[in-house]
Amino acid sequence: MPDPGSTPALDRSRLDGLPLLGAAAPQDPARAGIIHLGLGAFHRAHAAVHTARALAAEPGDWGIIGFANRSRSVVDAMARQDGLYSVLELSEAGTRADLVDVHRGFGVMTEDPGAVIREIADTHRRILTLTVSEGGYYVSPRTGHLDVDAPLLRADLADPSAPRSVIGLIAAGLTARAAAGGEPFTVLPCDNVASAGQTARQMITEFLEHSGADDAVLAYVRDSVSFPDAMVDRIVPATTAGTSDQVAELLGVRDDAPVRAEQFSMWVIEDDFPAGRPAWERGGAILSDEVEKYEQVKLRILNGPHSLIAYLGALDGRVTIPASFAQDWIAEATLALIHDENLPTIDLPSGFDVAGYIEDLTHRWRNHDLGHRTRQVGSDGSMRLPQRIPVPARFHLGAGRMPALLALTVAAWFACVVPPRGFDPGEQARSMTDPAQARLQEIGSRATTPAEHARILLESGCLSEELAEHEDFVELVGALLTTIVSSGPRAAAAEALAASMKENH
Ligand code: CS2
């Protein structure tokens, strides 16, 4: 173990001889064409990496000005390190570390919203990328429109010049950019949200309308701002305390902002950039006009089943995704969810090797070195599951079939995060977090049985109002939750497997 005291800190003076991933962006911050909101591990292991690779193939003015959501720690560390950090890639062939050198400015959105607005108005900036998680888009799962009842949005709508939500910030930034001459611009979401580009356009436009924006601003956003869809895919676990030690061992420097990721990385982007873009297609990304289909693949083959692995695993006391997926009964339920329930609902991209994607995925989920935690994947289900469950579930229910493994995913989520009265889901589930947890717990507290608990929660519209109208689905979620409470997750998985896709009578 290297001695942290004697390992020199990473900064530009240490670059010589260290491996650089792709190429560096131009040093001058004025030549940073990209702003990024959400400077977490995912962006730094995904879009930033593809950008560095694209710059190696084709130089250009594509440095990144990065804003963290609220935490100073990454921003401070990266600023201290002259924008440098390392990406640890953990594959079967071993672990390698490379430096990424594309970030040219830093800030914290909640501390200095004015800086974000100024950056969006700045004509040197041409693209805004986003990793703000599902909740950052403020889509009401109930209405599909902007969630104007969310307290933060309500406050932003009352005073749109001092926004604190991401949607409010972008709306204010675009308003300022329109006033500064209306140069074209692109907002490119990189979250696991279906039709994320269209969704962002809709939410930002609704925000502007609700806040009484000028017609000229609305016309600017409609005509000169593009919102391409994109599918993003790379498993990036939270950085742990040991990650910096690993970098010290591999590179001989102390990096306070490293990220860890699997080798696999995929980014499919709709090619709609009126102000230009990096040569991402030369940096490992796919530019495609079938992004929506790729998004379906991602959300229904990877993300939805990932949630099931996390919830069943946590209820079974498993700390990590690979430890969960190693349980035969969890793997069996997960693969049945993929093949029998989700795959038939997907309109596959042309020429896409779905069998290969699934085969790869089972290896990715077995990557023990990543140590991806069940509590990480299981957190924020109230924002993630509406993207993952209702559409495929309604597809089958509408045709008279019962998607019992989708129902199991919902029951296991409730059991972990909003457990029925008197049920202890165990330490891994208890450590999952969710911004809606207290509200949902309050709603569920009126129930006297697990079945009633599931019913009240679903009828509150927490997943989708339309789904809650399917009485037989609601009943099955209740029955599966009852089984989890009385006999454990394994018994519930067996029950769901037996019921999956049976014709309704
Ligand atoms: C996961 C994703 O936490 C989750 O919900 O399903 O973060 C997943 O690891 C990534 O989308 C992989 O691309």
PDB file of N, CA and C in Angstrom, residues 122-190:
ATOM      1  N   ASP A 122     -23.178  32.542 -22.932  1.00  0.00           N
ATOM      2  CA  ASP A 122     -21.877  32.802 -23.560  1.00  0.00           C
ATOM      3  C   ASP A 122     -21.795  32.106 -24.928  1.00  0.00           C
ATOM      4  N   THR A 123     -21.507  32.850 -25.971  1.00  0.00           N
ATOM      5  CA  THR A 123     -21.552  32.247 -27.319  1.00  0.00           C
ATOM      6  C   THR A 123     -20.382  31.290 -27.578  1.00  0.00           C
ATOM      7  N   HIS A 124     -19.363  31.290 -26.700  1.00  0.00           N
ATOM      8  CA  HIS A 124     -18.320  30.272 -26.861  1.00  0.00           C
ATOM      9  C   HIS A 124     -18.866  28.875 -26.574  1.00  0.00           C
ATOM     10  N   ARG A 125     -19.917  28.831 -25.786  1.00  0.00           N
ATOM     11  CA  ARG A 125     -20.475  27.526 -25.405  1.00  0.00           C
ATOM     12  C   ARG A 125     -21.518  27.141 -26.448  1.00  0.00           C
ATOM     13  N   ARG A 126     -21.492  25.874 -26.853  1.00  0.00           N
ATOM     14  CA  ARG A 126     -22.379  25.477 -27.940  1.00  0.00           C
ATOM     15  C   ARG A 126     -23.259  24.280 -27.603  1.00  0.00           C
ATOM     16  N   ILE A 127     -22.832  23.549 -26.577  1.00  0.00           N
ATOM     17  CA  ILE A 127     -23.606  22.362 -26.183  1.00  0.00           C
ATOM     18  C   ILE A 127     -23.698  22.339 -24.662  1.00  0.00           C
ATOM     19  N   LEU A 128     -24.861  21.960 -24.155  1.00  0.00           N
ATOM     20  CA  LEU A 128     -25.030  21.738 -22.716  1.00  0.00           C
ATOM     21  C   LEU A 128     -25.364  20.265 -22.533  1.00  0.00           C
ATOM     22  N   THR A 129     -24.474  19.521 -21.893  1.00  0.00           N
ATOM     23  CA  THR A 129     -24.800  18.121 -21.603  1.00  0.00           C
ATOM     24  C   THR A 129     -25.295  18.032 -20.157  1.00  0.00           C
ATOM     25  N   LEU A 130     -26.141  17.024 -19.909  1.00  0.00           N
ATOM     26  CA  LEU A 130     -26.772  16.916 -18.589  1.00  0.00           C
ATOM     27  C   LEU A 130     -26.690  15.501 -18.053  1.00  0.00           C
ATOM     28  N   THR A 131     -26.241  15.348 -16.812  1.00  0.00           N
ATOM     29  CA  THR A 131     -26.496  14.104 -16.070  1.00  0.00           C
ATOM     30  C   THR A 131     -27.045  14.545 -14.722  1.00  0.00           C
ATOM     31  N   VAL A 132     -28.337  14.686 -14.661  1.00  0.00           N
ATOM     32  CA  VAL A 132     -28.958  15.251 -13.454  1.00  0.00           C
ATOM     33  C   VAL A 132     -29.923  14.240 -12.831  1.00  0.00           C
ATOM     34  N   SER A 133     -29.869  13.003 -13.291  1.00  0.00           N
ATOM     35  CA  SER A 133     -30.714  11.886 -12.844  1.00  0.00           C
ATOM     36  C   SER A 133     -32.168  12.116 -13.254  1.00  0.00           C
ATOM     37  N   GLU A 134     -32.935  11.065 -13.127  1.00  0.00           N
ATOM     38  CA  GLU A 134     -34.324  11.088 -13.591  1.00  0.00           C
ATOM     39  C   GLU A 134     -35.103  12.224 -12.943  1.00  0.00           C
ATOM     40  N   GLY A 135     -34.844  12.455 -11.660  1.00  0.00           N
ATOM     41  CA  GLY A 135     -35.613  13.464 -10.924  1.00  0.00           C
ATOM     42  C   GLY A 135     -35.347  14.888 -11.394  1.00  0.00           C
ATOM     43  N   GLY A 136     -34.220  15.099 -12.042  1.00  0.00           N
ATOM     44  CA  GLY A 136     -33.848  16.443 -12.475  1.00  0.00           C
ATOM     45  C   GLY A 136     -34.741  17.008 -13.573  1.00  0.00           C
ATOM     46  N   TYR A 137     -35.544  16.124 -14.204  1.00  0.00           N
ATOM     47  CA  TYR A 137     -36.380  16.588 -15.320  1.00  0.00           C
ATOM     48  C   TYR A 137     -37.765  17.064 -14.870  1.00  0.00           C
ATOM     49  N   TYR A 138     -38.106  16.758 -13.637  1.00  0.00           N
ATOM     50  CA  TYR A 138     -39.390  17.211 -13.066  1.00  0.00           C
ATOM     51  C   TYR A 138     -40.605  16.836 -13.899  1.00  0.00           C
ATOM     52  N   VAL A 139     -40.604  15.573 -14.361  1.00  0.00           N
ATOM     53  CA  VAL A 139     -41.798  15.089 -15.052  1.00  0.00           C
ATOM     54  C   VAL A 139     -42.720  14.506 -13.980  1.00  0.00           C
ATOM     55  N   SER A 140     -43.964  14.918 -13.956  1.00  0.00           N
ATOM     56  CA  SER A 140     -44.899  14.329 -13.008  1.00  0.00           C
ATOM     57  C   SER A 140     -45.266  12.936 -13.501  1.00  0.00           C
ATOM     58  N   PRO A 141     -45.043  11.868 -12.688  1.00  0.00           N
ATOM     59  CA  PRO A 141     -45.423  10.528 -13.153  1.00  0.00           C
ATOM     60  C   PRO A 141     -46.936  10.437 -13.335  1.00  0.00           C
ATOM     61  N   ARG A 142     -47.646  11.333 -12.690  1.00  0.00           N
ATOM     62  CA  ARG A 142     -49.104  11.320 -12.766  1.00  0.00           C
ATOM     63  C   ARG A 142     -49.594  11.867 -14.104  1.00  0.00           C
ATOM     64  N   THR A 143     -49.046  13.016 -14.514  1.00  0.00           N
ATOM     65  CA  THR A 143     -49.596  13.704 -15.687  1.00  0.00           C
ATOM     66  C   THR A 143     -48.700  13.621 -16.924  1.00  0.00           C
ATOM     67  N   GLY A 144     -47.431  13.318 -16.736  1.00  0.00           N
ATOM     68  CA  GLY A 144     -46.498  13.348 -17.860  1.00  0.00           C
ATOM     69  C   GLY A 144     -46.074  14.767 -18.218  1.00  0.00           C
ATOM     70  N   HIS A 145     -46.600  15.761 -17.503  1.00  0.00           N
ATOM     71  CA  HIS A 145     -46.210  17.150 -17.743  1.00  0.00           C
ATOM     72  C   HIS A 145     -45.248  17.612 -16.648  1.00  0.00           C
ATOM     73  N   LEU A 146     -44.820  18.876 -16.773  1.00  0.00           N
ATOM     74  CA  LEU A 146     -43.925  19.447 -15.765  1.00  0.00           C
ATOM     75  C   LEU A 146     -44.601  19.374 -14.388  1.00  0.00           C
ATOM     76  N   ASP A 147     -43.846  18.920 -13.404  1.00  0.00           N
ATOM     77  CA  ASP A 147     -44.409  18.733 -12.063  1.00  0.00           C
ATOM     78  C   ASP A 147     -44.456  20.077 -11.323  1.00  0.00           C
ATOM     79  N   VAL A 148     -45.449  20.883 -11.686  1.00  0.00           N
ATOM     80  CA  VAL A 148     -45.503  22.252 -11.148  1.00  0.00           C
ATOM     81  C   VAL A 148     -45.803  22.281  -9.652  1.00  0.00           C
ATOM     82  N   ASP A 149     -46.181  21.117  -9.087  1.00  0.00           N
ATOM     83  CA  ASP A 149     -46.449  21.088  -7.641  1.00  0.00           C
ATOM     84  C   ASP A 149     -45.196  20.816  -6.813  1.00  0.00           C
ATOM     85  N   ALA A 150     -44.117  20.432  -7.469  1.00  0.00           N
ATOM     86  CA  ALA A 150     -42.882  20.181  -6.704  1.00  0.00           C
ATOM     87  C   ALA A 150     -42.429  21.515  -6.091  1.00  0.00           C
ATOM     88  N   PRO A 151     -42.132  21.521  -4.790  1.00  0.00           N
ATOM     89  CA  PRO A 151     -41.836  22.789  -4.109  1.00  0.00           C
ATOM     90  C   PRO A 151     -40.725  23.610  -4.773  1.00  0.00           C
ATOM     91  N   LEU A 152     -39.656  22.941  -5.201  1.00  0.00           N
ATOM     92  CA  LEU A 152     -38.539  23.683  -5.798  1.00  0.00           C
ATOM     93  C   LEU A 152     -38.975  24.366  -7.101  1.00  0.00           C
ATOM     94  N   LEU A 153     -39.769  23.639  -7.896  1.00  0.00           N
ATOM     95  CA  LEU A 153     -40.230  24.224  -9.162  1.00  0.00           C
ATOM     96  C   LEU A 153     -41.211  25.362  -8.918  1.00  0.00           C
ATOM     97  N   ARG A 154     -42.066  25.151  -7.910  1.00  0.00           N
ATOM     98  CA  ARG A 154     -43.041  26.195  -7.607  1.00  0.00           C
ATOM     99  C   ARG A 154     -42.306  27.501  -7.255  1.00  0.00           C
ATOM    100  N   ALA A 155     -41.235  27.348  -6.462  1.00  0.00           N
ATOM    101  CA  ALA A 155     -40.457  28.532  -6.070  1.00  0.00           C
ATOM    102  C   ALA A 155     -39.796  29.157  -7.303  1.00  0.00           C
ATOM    103  N   ASP A 156     -39.266  28.309  -8.189  1.00  0.00           N
ATOM    104  CA  ASP A 156     -38.606  28.835  -9.397  1.00  0.00           C
ATOM    105  C   ASP A 156     -39.604  29.538 -10.318  1.00  0.00           C
ATOM    106  N   LEU A 157     -40.805  28.989 -10.405  1.00  0.00           N
ATOM    107  CA  LEU A 157     -41.807  29.610 -11.276  1.00  0.00           C
ATOM    108  C   LEU A 157     -42.224  30.967 -10.707  1.00  0.00           C
ATOM    109  N   ALA A 158     -42.222  31.055  -9.374  1.00  0.00           N
ATOM    110  CA  ALA A 158     -42.599  32.335  -8.762  1.00  0.00           C
ATOM    111  C   ALA A 158     -41.522  33.384  -8.998  1.00  0.00           C
ATOM    112  N   ASP A 159     -40.265  32.955  -9.076  1.00  0.00           N
ATOM    113  CA  ASP A 159     -39.181  33.915  -9.324  1.00  0.00           C
ATOM    114  C   ASP A 159     -38.188  33.306 -10.322  1.00  0.00           C
ATOM    115  N   PRO A 160     -38.551  33.298 -11.617  1.00  0.00           N
ATOM    116  CA  PRO A 160     -37.732  32.586 -12.610  1.00  0.00           C
ATOM    117  C   PRO A 160     -36.344  33.191 -12.815  1.00  0.00           C
ATOM    118  N   SER A 161     -36.084  34.366 -12.239  1.00  0.00           N
ATOM    119  CA  SER A 161     -34.749  34.951 -12.434  1.00  0.00           C
ATOM    120  C   SER A 161     -33.749  34.389 -11.433  1.00  0.00           C
ATOM    121  N   ALA A 162     -34.215  33.712 -10.383  1.00  0.00           N
ATOM    122  CA  ALA A 162     -33.285  33.130  -9.402  1.00  0.00           C
ATOM    123  C   ALA A 162     -33.578  31.645  -9.217  1.00  0.00           C
ATOM    124  N   PRO A 163     -33.374  30.862 -10.296  1.00  0.00           N
ATOM    125  CA  PRO A 163     -33.794  29.458 -10.252  1.00  0.00           C
ATOM    126  C   PRO A 163     -32.847  28.572  -9.453  1.00  0.00           C
ATOM    127  N   ARG A 164     -33.402  27.497  -8.913  1.00  0.00           N
ATOM    128  CA  ARG A 164     -32.573  26.513  -8.217  1.00  0.00           C
ATOM    129  C   ARG A 164     -32.728  25.117  -8.816  1.00  0.00           C
ATOM    130  N   SER A 165     -33.802  24.897  -9.580  1.00  0.00           N
ATOM    131  CA  SER A 165     -33.943  23.585 -10.242  1.00  0.00           C
ATOM    132  C   SER A 165     -33.175  23.624 -11.563  1.00  0.00           C
ATOM    133  N   VAL A 166     -32.792  22.438 -12.043  1.00  0.00           N
ATOM    134  CA  VAL A 166     -32.055  22.376 -13.311  1.00  0.00           C
ATOM    135  C   VAL A 166     -32.915  22.916 -14.458  1.00  0.00           C
ATOM    136  N   ILE A 167     -34.194  22.554 -14.455  1.00  0.00           N
ATOM    137  CA  ILE A 167     -35.078  23.013 -15.532  1.00  0.00           C
ATOM    138  C   ILE A 167     -35.180  24.547 -15.498  1.00  0.00           C
ATOM    139  N   GLY A 168     -35.347  25.095 -14.295  1.00  0.00           N
ATOM    140  CA  GLY A 168     -35.419  26.554 -14.167  1.00  0.00           C
ATOM    141  C   GLY A 168     -34.125  27.229 -14.588  1.00  0.00           C
ATOM    142  N   LEU A 169     -33.004  26.593 -14.242  1.00  0.00           N
ATOM    143  CA  LEU A 169     -31.702  27.161 -14.609  1.00  0.00           C
ATOM    144  C   LEU A 169     -31.515  27.195 -16.125  1.00  0.00           C
ATOM    145  N   ILE A 170     -31.858  26.093 -16.774  1.00  0.00           N
ATOM    146  CA  ILE A 170     -31.678  26.051 -18.237  1.00  0.00           C
ATOM    147  C   ILE A 170     -32.621  27.061 -18.885  1.00  0.00           C
ATOM    148  N   ALA A 171     -33.851  27.148 -18.367  1.00  0.00           N
ATOM    149  CA  ALA A 171     -34.802  28.115 -18.938  1.00  0.00           C
ATOM    150  C   ALA A 171     -34.246  29.533 -18.802  1.00  0.00           C
ATOM    151  N   ALA A 172     -33.683  29.845 -17.635  1.00  0.00           N
ATOM    152  CA  ALA A 172     -33.119  31.194 -17.444  1.00  0.00           C
ATOM    153  C   ALA A 172     -31.905  31.397 -18.348  1.00  0.00           C
ATOM    154  N   GLY A 173     -31.093  30.351 -18.483  1.00  0.00           N
ATOM    155  CA  GLY A 173     -29.910  30.447 -19.341  1.00  0.00           C
ATOM    156  C   GLY A 173     -30.306  30.676 -20.796  1.00  0.00           C
ATOM    157  N   LEU A 174     -31.298  29.937 -21.267  1.00  0.00           N
ATOM    158  CA  LEU A 174     -31.724  30.101 -22.664  1.00  0.00           C
ATOM    159  C   LEU A 174     -32.367  31.475 -22.879  1.00  0.00           C
ATOM    160  N   THR A 175     -33.056  31.958 -21.851  1.00  0.00           N
ATOM    161  CA  THR A 175     -33.641  33.305 -21.950  1.00  0.00           C
ATOM    162  C   THR A 175     -32.526  34.334 -22.119  1.00  0.00           C
ATOM    163  N   ALA A 176     -31.453  34.163 -21.335  1.00  0.00           N
ATOM    164  CA  ALA A 176     -30.316  35.096 -21.435  1.00  0.00           C
ATOM    165  C   ALA A 176     -29.607  34.949 -22.777  1.00  0.00           C
ATOM    166  N   ARG A 177     -29.514  33.725 -23.277  1.00  0.00           N
ATOM    167  CA  ARG A 177     -28.844  33.512 -24.563  1.00  0.00           C
ATOM    168  C   ARG A 177     -29.674  34.124 -25.704  1.00  0.00           C
ATOM    169  N   ALA A 178     -30.987  33.993 -25.597  1.00  0.00           N
ATOM    170  CA  ALA A 178     -31.852  34.604 -26.613  1.00  0.00           C
ATOM    171  C   ALA A 178     -31.619  36.121 -26.614  1.00  0.00           C
ATOM    172  N   ALA A 179     -31.532  36.711 -25.411  1.00  0.00           N
ATOM    173  CA  ALA A 179     -31.345  38.161 -25.314  1.00  0.00           C
ATOM    174  C   ALA A 179     -29.967  38.583 -25.817  1.00  0.00           C
ATOM    175  N   ALA A 180     -28.978  37.678 -25.682  1.00  0.00           N
ATOM    176  CA  ALA A 180     -27.604  38.020 -26.080  1.00  0.00           C
ATOM    177  C   ALA A 180     -27.369  37.807 -27.569  1.00  0.00           C
ATOM    178  N   GLY A 181     -28.400  37.555 -28.344  1.00  0.00           N
ATOM    179  CA  GLY A 181     -28.222  37.433 -29.787  1.00  0.00           C
ATOM    180  C   GLY A 181     -28.816  36.165 -30.370  1.00  0.00           C
ATOM    181  N   GLY A 182     -29.187  35.226 -29.488  1.00  0.00           N
ATOM    182  CA  GLY A 182     -29.907  34.048 -29.985  1.00  0.00           C
ATOM    183  C   GLY A 182     -29.082  33.119 -30.854  1.00  0.00           C
ATOM    184  N   GLU A 183     -27.817  32.900 -30.458  1.00  0.00           N
ATOM    185  CA  GLU A 183     -26.993  31.932 -31.202  1.00  0.00           C
ATOM    186  C   GLU A 183     -27.571  30.526 -30.999  1.00  0.00           C
ATOM    187  N   PRO A 184     -27.448  29.675 -32.016  1.00  0.00           N
ATOM    188  CA  PRO A 184     -27.963  28.303 -31.866  1.00  0.00           C
ATOM    189  C   PRO A 184     -27.260  27.557 -30.726  1.00  0.00           C
ATOM    190  N   PHE A 185     -27.921  26.543 -30.221  1.00  0.00           N
ATOM    191  CA  PHE A 185     -27.435  25.858 -29.027  1.00  0.00           C
ATOM    192  C   PHE A 185     -28.054  24.468 -28.989  1.00  0.00           C
ATOM    193  N   THR A 186     -27.371  23.559 -28.269  1.00  0.00           N
ATOM    194  CA  THR A 186     -27.900  22.200 -28.118  1.00  0.00           C
ATOM    195  C   THR A 186     -27.934  21.804 -26.652  1.00  0.00           C
ATOM    196  N   VAL A 187     -29.052  21.253 -26.228  1.00  0.00           N
ATOM    197  CA  VAL A 187     -29.168  20.667 -24.890  1.00  0.00           C
ATOM    198  C   VAL A 187     -29.218  19.152 -25.075  1.00  0.00           C
ATOM    199  N   LEU A 188     -28.206  18.463 -24.558  1.00  0.00           N
ATOM    200  CA  LEU A 188     -28.076  17.019 -24.787  1.00  0.00           C
ATOM    201  C   LEU A 188     -28.140  16.246 -23.463  1.00  0.00           C
ATOM    202  N   PRO A 189     -29.312  15.708 -23.112  1.00  0.00           N
ATOM    203  CA  PRO A 189     -29.424  14.940 -21.863  1.00  0.00           C
ATOM    204  C   PRO A 189     -28.710  13.597 -21.963  1.00  0.00           C
ATOM    205  N   CYS A 190     -28.070  13.209 -20.886  1.00  0.00           N
ATOM    206  CA  CYS A 190     -27.369  11.921 -20.822  1.00  0.00           C
ATOM    207  C   CYS A 190     -27.833  11.143 -19.591  1.00  0.00           C
TER     208      CYS A 190
END
